[in-house]
């Protein structure tokens, strides 16, 4: 799970990376780890949303979405 503090840190590191001083090696590693966790959280949320999505047909019947094989 990603917290607001993690998102704030991602943004702070992104701002610092655009400055002339840039990021240290440790900060770059932290940035990569935070971004990985963020993307993982977004994927989990999207998967959960799609798992609860149904298609309603014109006749009123509903079909849940199925994952592609």
Short mmCIF file of N, CA, C and O in Angstrom, two decimals:
data_model
loop_
_atom_site.label_atom_id
_atom_site.label_comp_id
_atom_site.label_asym_id
_atom_site.label_seq_id
_atom_site.Cartn_x
_atom_site.Cartn_y
_atom_site.Cartn_z
N UNK A 1 0.84 -1.18 0.00
CA UNK A 1 0.00 0.00 0.00
C UNK A 1 0.89 1.24 0.00
O UNK A 1 1.90 1.30 0.68
N UNK A 2 0.48 2.20 -0.76
CA UNK A 2 1.25 3.43 -0.88
C UNK A 2 0.53 4.52 -0.06
O UNK A 2 -0.68 4.61 -0.10
N UNK A 3 1.28 5.27 0.69
CA UNK A 3 0.69 6.32 1.53
C UNK A 3 0.89 7.69 0.88
O UNK A 3 1.68 7.83 -0.07
N UNK A 4 0.19 8.67 1.41
CA UNK A 4 0.36 10.03 0.92
C UNK A 4 1.80 10.51 1.16
O UNK A 4 2.36 11.23 0.34
N UNK A 5 2.40 10.07 2.25
CA UNK A 5 3.79 10.44 2.53
C UNK A 5 4.72 9.88 1.45
O UNK A 5 5.69 10.55 1.04
N UNK A 6 4.44 8.66 0.98
CA UNK A 6 5.24 8.07 -0.10
C UNK A 6 5.09 8.88 -1.39
O UNK A 6 6.08 9.14 -2.09
N UNK A 7 3.87 9.28 -1.70
CA UNK A 7 3.62 10.08 -2.92
C UNK A 7 4.33 11.43 -2.80
O UNK A 7 4.94 11.90 -3.76
N UNK A 8 4.25 12.03 -1.62
CA UNK A 8 4.95 13.31 -1.41
C UNK A 8 6.46 13.14 -1.60
O UNK A 8 7.12 14.00 -2.18
N UNK A 9 7.00 12.03 -1.12
CA UNK A 9 8.44 11.77 -1.27
C UNK A 9 8.80 11.55 -2.73
O UNK A 9 9.84 12.04 -3.20
N UNK A 10 7.96 10.83 -3.48
CA UNK A 10 8.18 10.64 -4.92
C UNK A 10 8.26 12.00 -5.61
O UNK A 10 9.16 12.25 -6.42
N UNK A 11 7.32 12.87 -5.28
CA UNK A 11 7.29 14.21 -5.90
C UNK A 11 8.51 15.04 -5.50
O UNK A 11 9.07 15.76 -6.34
N UNK A 12 8.91 14.95 -4.25
CA UNK A 12 10.08 15.70 -3.79
C UNK A 12 11.34 15.23 -4.52
O UNK A 12 12.17 16.04 -4.95
N UNK A 13 11.48 13.92 -4.66
CA UNK A 13 12.64 13.39 -5.38
C UNK A 13 12.61 13.77 -6.86
O UNK A 13 13.65 14.06 -7.46
N UNK A 14 11.42 13.79 -7.45
CA UNK A 14 11.31 14.20 -8.86
C UNK A 14 11.72 15.65 -9.03
O UNK A 14 12.43 16.00 -9.99
N UNK A 15 11.27 16.50 -8.12
CA UNK A 15 11.67 17.93 -8.19
C UNK A 15 13.18 18.07 -8.03
O UNK A 15 13.82 18.83 -8.76
N UNK A 16 13.75 17.35 -7.07
CA UNK A 16 15.19 17.45 -6.82
C UNK A 16 15.99 16.92 -8.01
O UNK A 16 17.07 17.44 -8.32
N UNK A 17 15.47 15.92 -8.70
CA UNK A 17 16.20 15.35 -9.84
C UNK A 17 16.33 16.35 -10.98
O UNK A 17 17.24 16.23 -11.80
N UNK A 18 15.44 17.33 -11.02
CA UNK A 18 15.49 18.34 -12.08
C UNK A 18 16.37 19.53 -11.73
O UNK A 18 16.54 20.44 -12.55
N UNK A 19 16.93 19.54 -10.53
CA UNK A 19 17.81 20.63 -10.12
C UNK A 19 19.23 20.32 -10.60
O UNK A 19 19.55 19.17 -10.93
N UNK A 20 20.09 21.33 -10.63
CA UNK A 20 21.47 21.10 -11.06
C UNK A 20 22.22 20.08 -10.19
O UNK A 20 23.08 19.35 -10.69
N UNK A 21 21.90 20.01 -8.90
CA UNK A 21 22.61 19.05 -8.03
C UNK A 21 22.16 17.62 -8.26
O UNK A 21 22.92 16.69 -8.04
N UNK A 22 20.91 17.41 -8.69
CA UNK A 22 20.42 16.06 -8.99
C UNK A 22 20.25 15.20 -7.75
O UNK A 22 20.22 15.69 -6.63
N UNK A 23 20.15 13.90 -7.98
CA UNK A 23 19.94 12.94 -6.90
C UNK A 23 21.22 12.17 -6.61
O UNK A 23 22.02 11.92 -7.51
N UNK A 24 21.38 11.78 -5.35
CA UNK A 24 22.49 10.90 -4.99
C UNK A 24 22.13 9.48 -5.41
O UNK A 24 20.98 9.19 -5.76
N UNK A 25 23.08 8.59 -5.33
CA UNK A 25 22.85 7.19 -5.68
C UNK A 25 21.77 6.59 -4.78
O UNK A 25 20.89 5.86 -5.24
N UNK A 26 21.84 6.92 -3.48
CA UNK A 26 20.85 6.40 -2.54
C UNK A 26 19.46 6.93 -2.85
O UNK A 26 18.46 6.21 -2.78
N UNK A 27 19.37 8.21 -3.21
CA UNK A 27 18.07 8.80 -3.54
C UNK A 27 17.50 8.20 -4.83
O UNK A 27 16.29 7.99 -4.93
N UNK A 28 18.36 7.92 -5.79
CA UNK A 28 17.90 7.29 -7.03
C UNK A 28 17.32 5.90 -6.74
O UNK A 28 16.29 5.52 -7.29
N UNK A 29 17.99 5.16 -5.87
CA UNK A 29 17.50 3.83 -5.50
C UNK A 29 16.17 3.94 -4.76
O UNK A 29 15.24 3.16 -5.02
N UNK A 30 16.07 4.91 -3.87
CA UNK A 30 14.81 5.14 -3.14
C UNK A 30 13.69 5.51 -4.11
O UNK A 30 12.56 5.02 -4.01
N UNK A 31 14.01 6.37 -5.07
CA UNK A 31 13.03 6.80 -6.05
C UNK A 31 12.53 5.61 -6.88
O UNK A 31 11.32 5.46 -7.09
N UNK A 32 13.43 4.75 -7.30
CA UNK A 32 13.04 3.59 -8.08
C UNK A 32 12.13 2.66 -7.27
O UNK A 32 11.14 2.14 -7.78
N UNK A 33 12.46 2.44 -6.00
CA UNK A 33 11.66 1.57 -5.13
C UNK A 33 10.27 2.17 -4.89
O UNK A 33 9.27 1.47 -4.96
N UNK A 34 10.20 3.48 -4.64
CA UNK A 34 8.91 4.13 -4.42
C UNK A 34 8.05 4.08 -5.68
O UNK A 34 6.85 3.82 -5.60
N UNK A 35 8.67 4.30 -6.83
CA UNK A 35 7.92 4.23 -8.09
C UNK A 35 7.41 2.82 -8.35
O UNK A 35 6.29 2.63 -8.80
N UNK A 36 8.23 1.81 -8.03
CA UNK A 36 7.82 0.42 -8.22
C UNK A 36 6.60 0.12 -7.35
O UNK A 36 5.63 -0.48 -7.80
N UNK A 37 6.66 0.54 -6.08
CA UNK A 37 5.54 0.32 -5.16
C UNK A 37 4.29 1.06 -5.62
O UNK A 37 3.17 0.56 -5.49
N UNK A 38 4.46 2.27 -6.17
CA UNK A 38 3.33 3.06 -6.65
C UNK A 38 2.64 2.35 -7.83
O UNK A 38 1.42 2.21 -7.85
N UNK A 39 3.43 1.91 -8.79
CA UNK A 39 2.87 1.21 -9.95
C UNK A 39 2.17 -0.07 -9.52
O UNK A 39 1.09 -0.39 -10.01
N UNK A 40 2.76 -0.78 -8.57
CA UNK A 40 2.13 -2.01 -8.06
C UNK A 40 0.78 -1.69 -7.42
O UNK A 40 -0.20 -2.42 -7.64
N UNK A 41 0.69 -0.62 -6.65
CA UNK A 41 -0.57 -0.23 -6.01
C UNK A 41 -1.62 0.15 -7.05
O UNK A 41 -2.79 -0.22 -6.91
N UNK A 42 -1.22 0.87 -8.09
CA UNK A 42 -2.16 1.24 -9.15
C UNK A 42 -2.68 0.00 -9.85
O UNK A 42 -3.89 -0.12 -10.11
N UNK A 43 -1.81 -0.95 -10.15
CA UNK A 43 -2.24 -2.19 -10.80
C UNK A 43 -3.21 -2.97 -9.92
O UNK A 43 -4.20 -3.52 -10.41
N UNK A 44 -2.92 -3.06 -8.62
CA UNK A 44 -3.81 -3.77 -7.70
C UNK A 44 -5.19 -3.11 -7.66
O UNK A 44 -6.21 -3.79 -7.68
N UNK A 45 -5.22 -1.77 -7.60
CA UNK A 45 -6.49 -1.06 -7.57
C UNK A 45 -7.28 -1.26 -8.86
O UNK A 45 -8.49 -1.46 -8.83
N UNK A 46 -6.61 -1.21 -10.00
CA UNK A 46 -7.27 -1.41 -11.28
C UNK A 46 -7.81 -2.83 -11.39
O UNK A 46 -8.94 -3.04 -11.84
N UNK A 47 -7.04 -3.81 -10.97
CA UNK A 47 -7.48 -5.20 -11.00
C UNK A 47 -8.72 -5.39 -10.14
O UNK A 47 -9.68 -6.04 -10.54
N UNK A 48 -8.71 -4.80 -8.95
CA UNK A 48 -9.87 -4.91 -8.05
C UNK A 48 -11.10 -4.27 -8.68
O UNK A 48 -12.21 -4.81 -8.60
N UNK A 49 -10.92 -3.13 -9.34
CA UNK A 49 -12.04 -2.45 -9.98
C UNK A 49 -12.59 -3.29 -11.12
O UNK A 49 -13.80 -3.44 -11.26
N UNK A 50 -11.71 -3.85 -11.93
CA UNK A 50 -12.16 -4.66 -13.06
C UNK A 50 -12.82 -5.96 -12.60
O UNK A 50 -13.73 -6.47 -13.26
N UNK A 51 -12.38 -6.50 -11.46
CA UNK A 51 -12.99 -7.71 -10.92
C UNK A 51 -14.45 -7.49 -10.54
O UNK A 51 -15.23 -8.43 -10.48
N UNK A 52 -14.82 -6.24 -10.25
CA UNK A 52 -16.18 -5.93 -9.84
C UNK A 52 -16.98 -5.24 -10.95
O UNK A 52 -18.03 -4.66 -10.69
N UNK A 53 -16.50 -5.30 -12.17
CA UNK A 53 -17.17 -4.67 -13.30
C UNK A 53 -17.97 -5.71 -14.06
O UNK A 53 -17.50 -6.82 -14.29
N UNK A 54 -19.20 -5.34 -14.43
CA UNK A 54 -20.05 -6.23 -15.22
C UNK A 54 -20.51 -5.50 -16.47
O UNK A 54 -20.59 -4.27 -16.50
N UNK A 55 -20.83 -6.28 -17.49
CA UNK A 55 -21.37 -5.73 -18.73
C UNK A 55 -22.86 -6.02 -18.73
O UNK A 55 -23.28 -7.17 -18.58
N UNK A 56 -23.66 -4.96 -18.91
CA UNK A 56 -25.11 -5.15 -18.97
C UNK A 56 -25.52 -5.14 -20.43
O UNK A 56 -25.27 -4.20 -21.16
N UNK A 57 -26.17 -6.22 -20.84
CA UNK A 57 -26.61 -6.39 -22.22
C UNK A 57 -27.97 -5.73 -22.41
O UNK A 57 -28.69 -5.48 -21.44
N UNK A 58 -28.35 -5.47 -23.67
CA UNK A 58 -29.65 -4.82 -23.93
C UNK A 58 -30.85 -5.56 -23.34
O UNK A 58 -31.84 -4.95 -22.98
N UNK A 59 -30.76 -6.88 -23.21
CA UNK A 59 -31.87 -7.64 -22.64
C UNK A 59 -31.90 -7.58 -21.11
O UNK A 59 -32.78 -8.17 -20.48
N UNK A 60 -30.95 -6.88 -20.51
CA UNK A 60 -30.94 -6.72 -19.06
C UNK A 60 -30.02 -7.70 -18.35
O UNK A 60 -29.77 -7.55 -17.15
N UNK A 61 -29.54 -8.72 -19.03
CA UNK A 61 -28.65 -9.67 -18.38
C UNK A 61 -27.29 -9.04 -18.15
O UNK A 61 -26.87 -8.12 -18.86
N UNK A 62 -26.61 -9.53 -17.13
CA UNK A 62 -25.29 -8.99 -16.77
C UNK A 62 -24.26 -10.09 -16.84
O UNK A 62 -24.51 -11.21 -16.40
N UNK A 63 -23.10 -9.74 -17.38
CA UNK A 63 -22.00 -10.69 -17.51
C UNK A 63 -20.75 -10.07 -16.87
O UNK A 63 -20.36 -8.96 -17.24
N UNK A 64 -20.13 -10.77 -15.92
CA UNK A 64 -18.89 -10.23 -15.35
C UNK A 64 -17.76 -10.28 -16.36
O UNK A 64 -17.74 -11.12 -17.26
N UNK A 65 -16.83 -9.35 -16.23
CA UNK A 65 -15.66 -9.36 -17.10
C UNK A 65 -14.82 -10.58 -16.80
O UNK A 65 -14.70 -11.00 -15.65
N UNK A 66 -14.21 -11.13 -17.83
CA UNK A 66 -13.32 -12.28 -17.65
C UNK A 66 -11.92 -11.87 -18.11
O UNK A 66 -11.77 -11.15 -19.09
N UNK A 67 -10.90 -12.35 -17.42
CA UNK A 67 -9.53 -12.04 -17.86
C UNK A 67 -9.23 -12.69 -19.20
O UNK A 67 -9.73 -13.79 -19.49
N UNK A 68 -8.43 -12.00 -20.00
CA UNK A 68 -8.01 -12.59 -21.27
C UNK A 68 -6.99 -13.69 -21.00
O UNK A 68 -6.16 -13.58 -20.11
N UNK A 69 -7.05 -14.73 -21.79
CA UNK A 69 -6.07 -15.82 -21.65
C UNK A 69 -4.85 -15.56 -22.45
O UNK A 69 -4.76 -14.92 -23.40
#
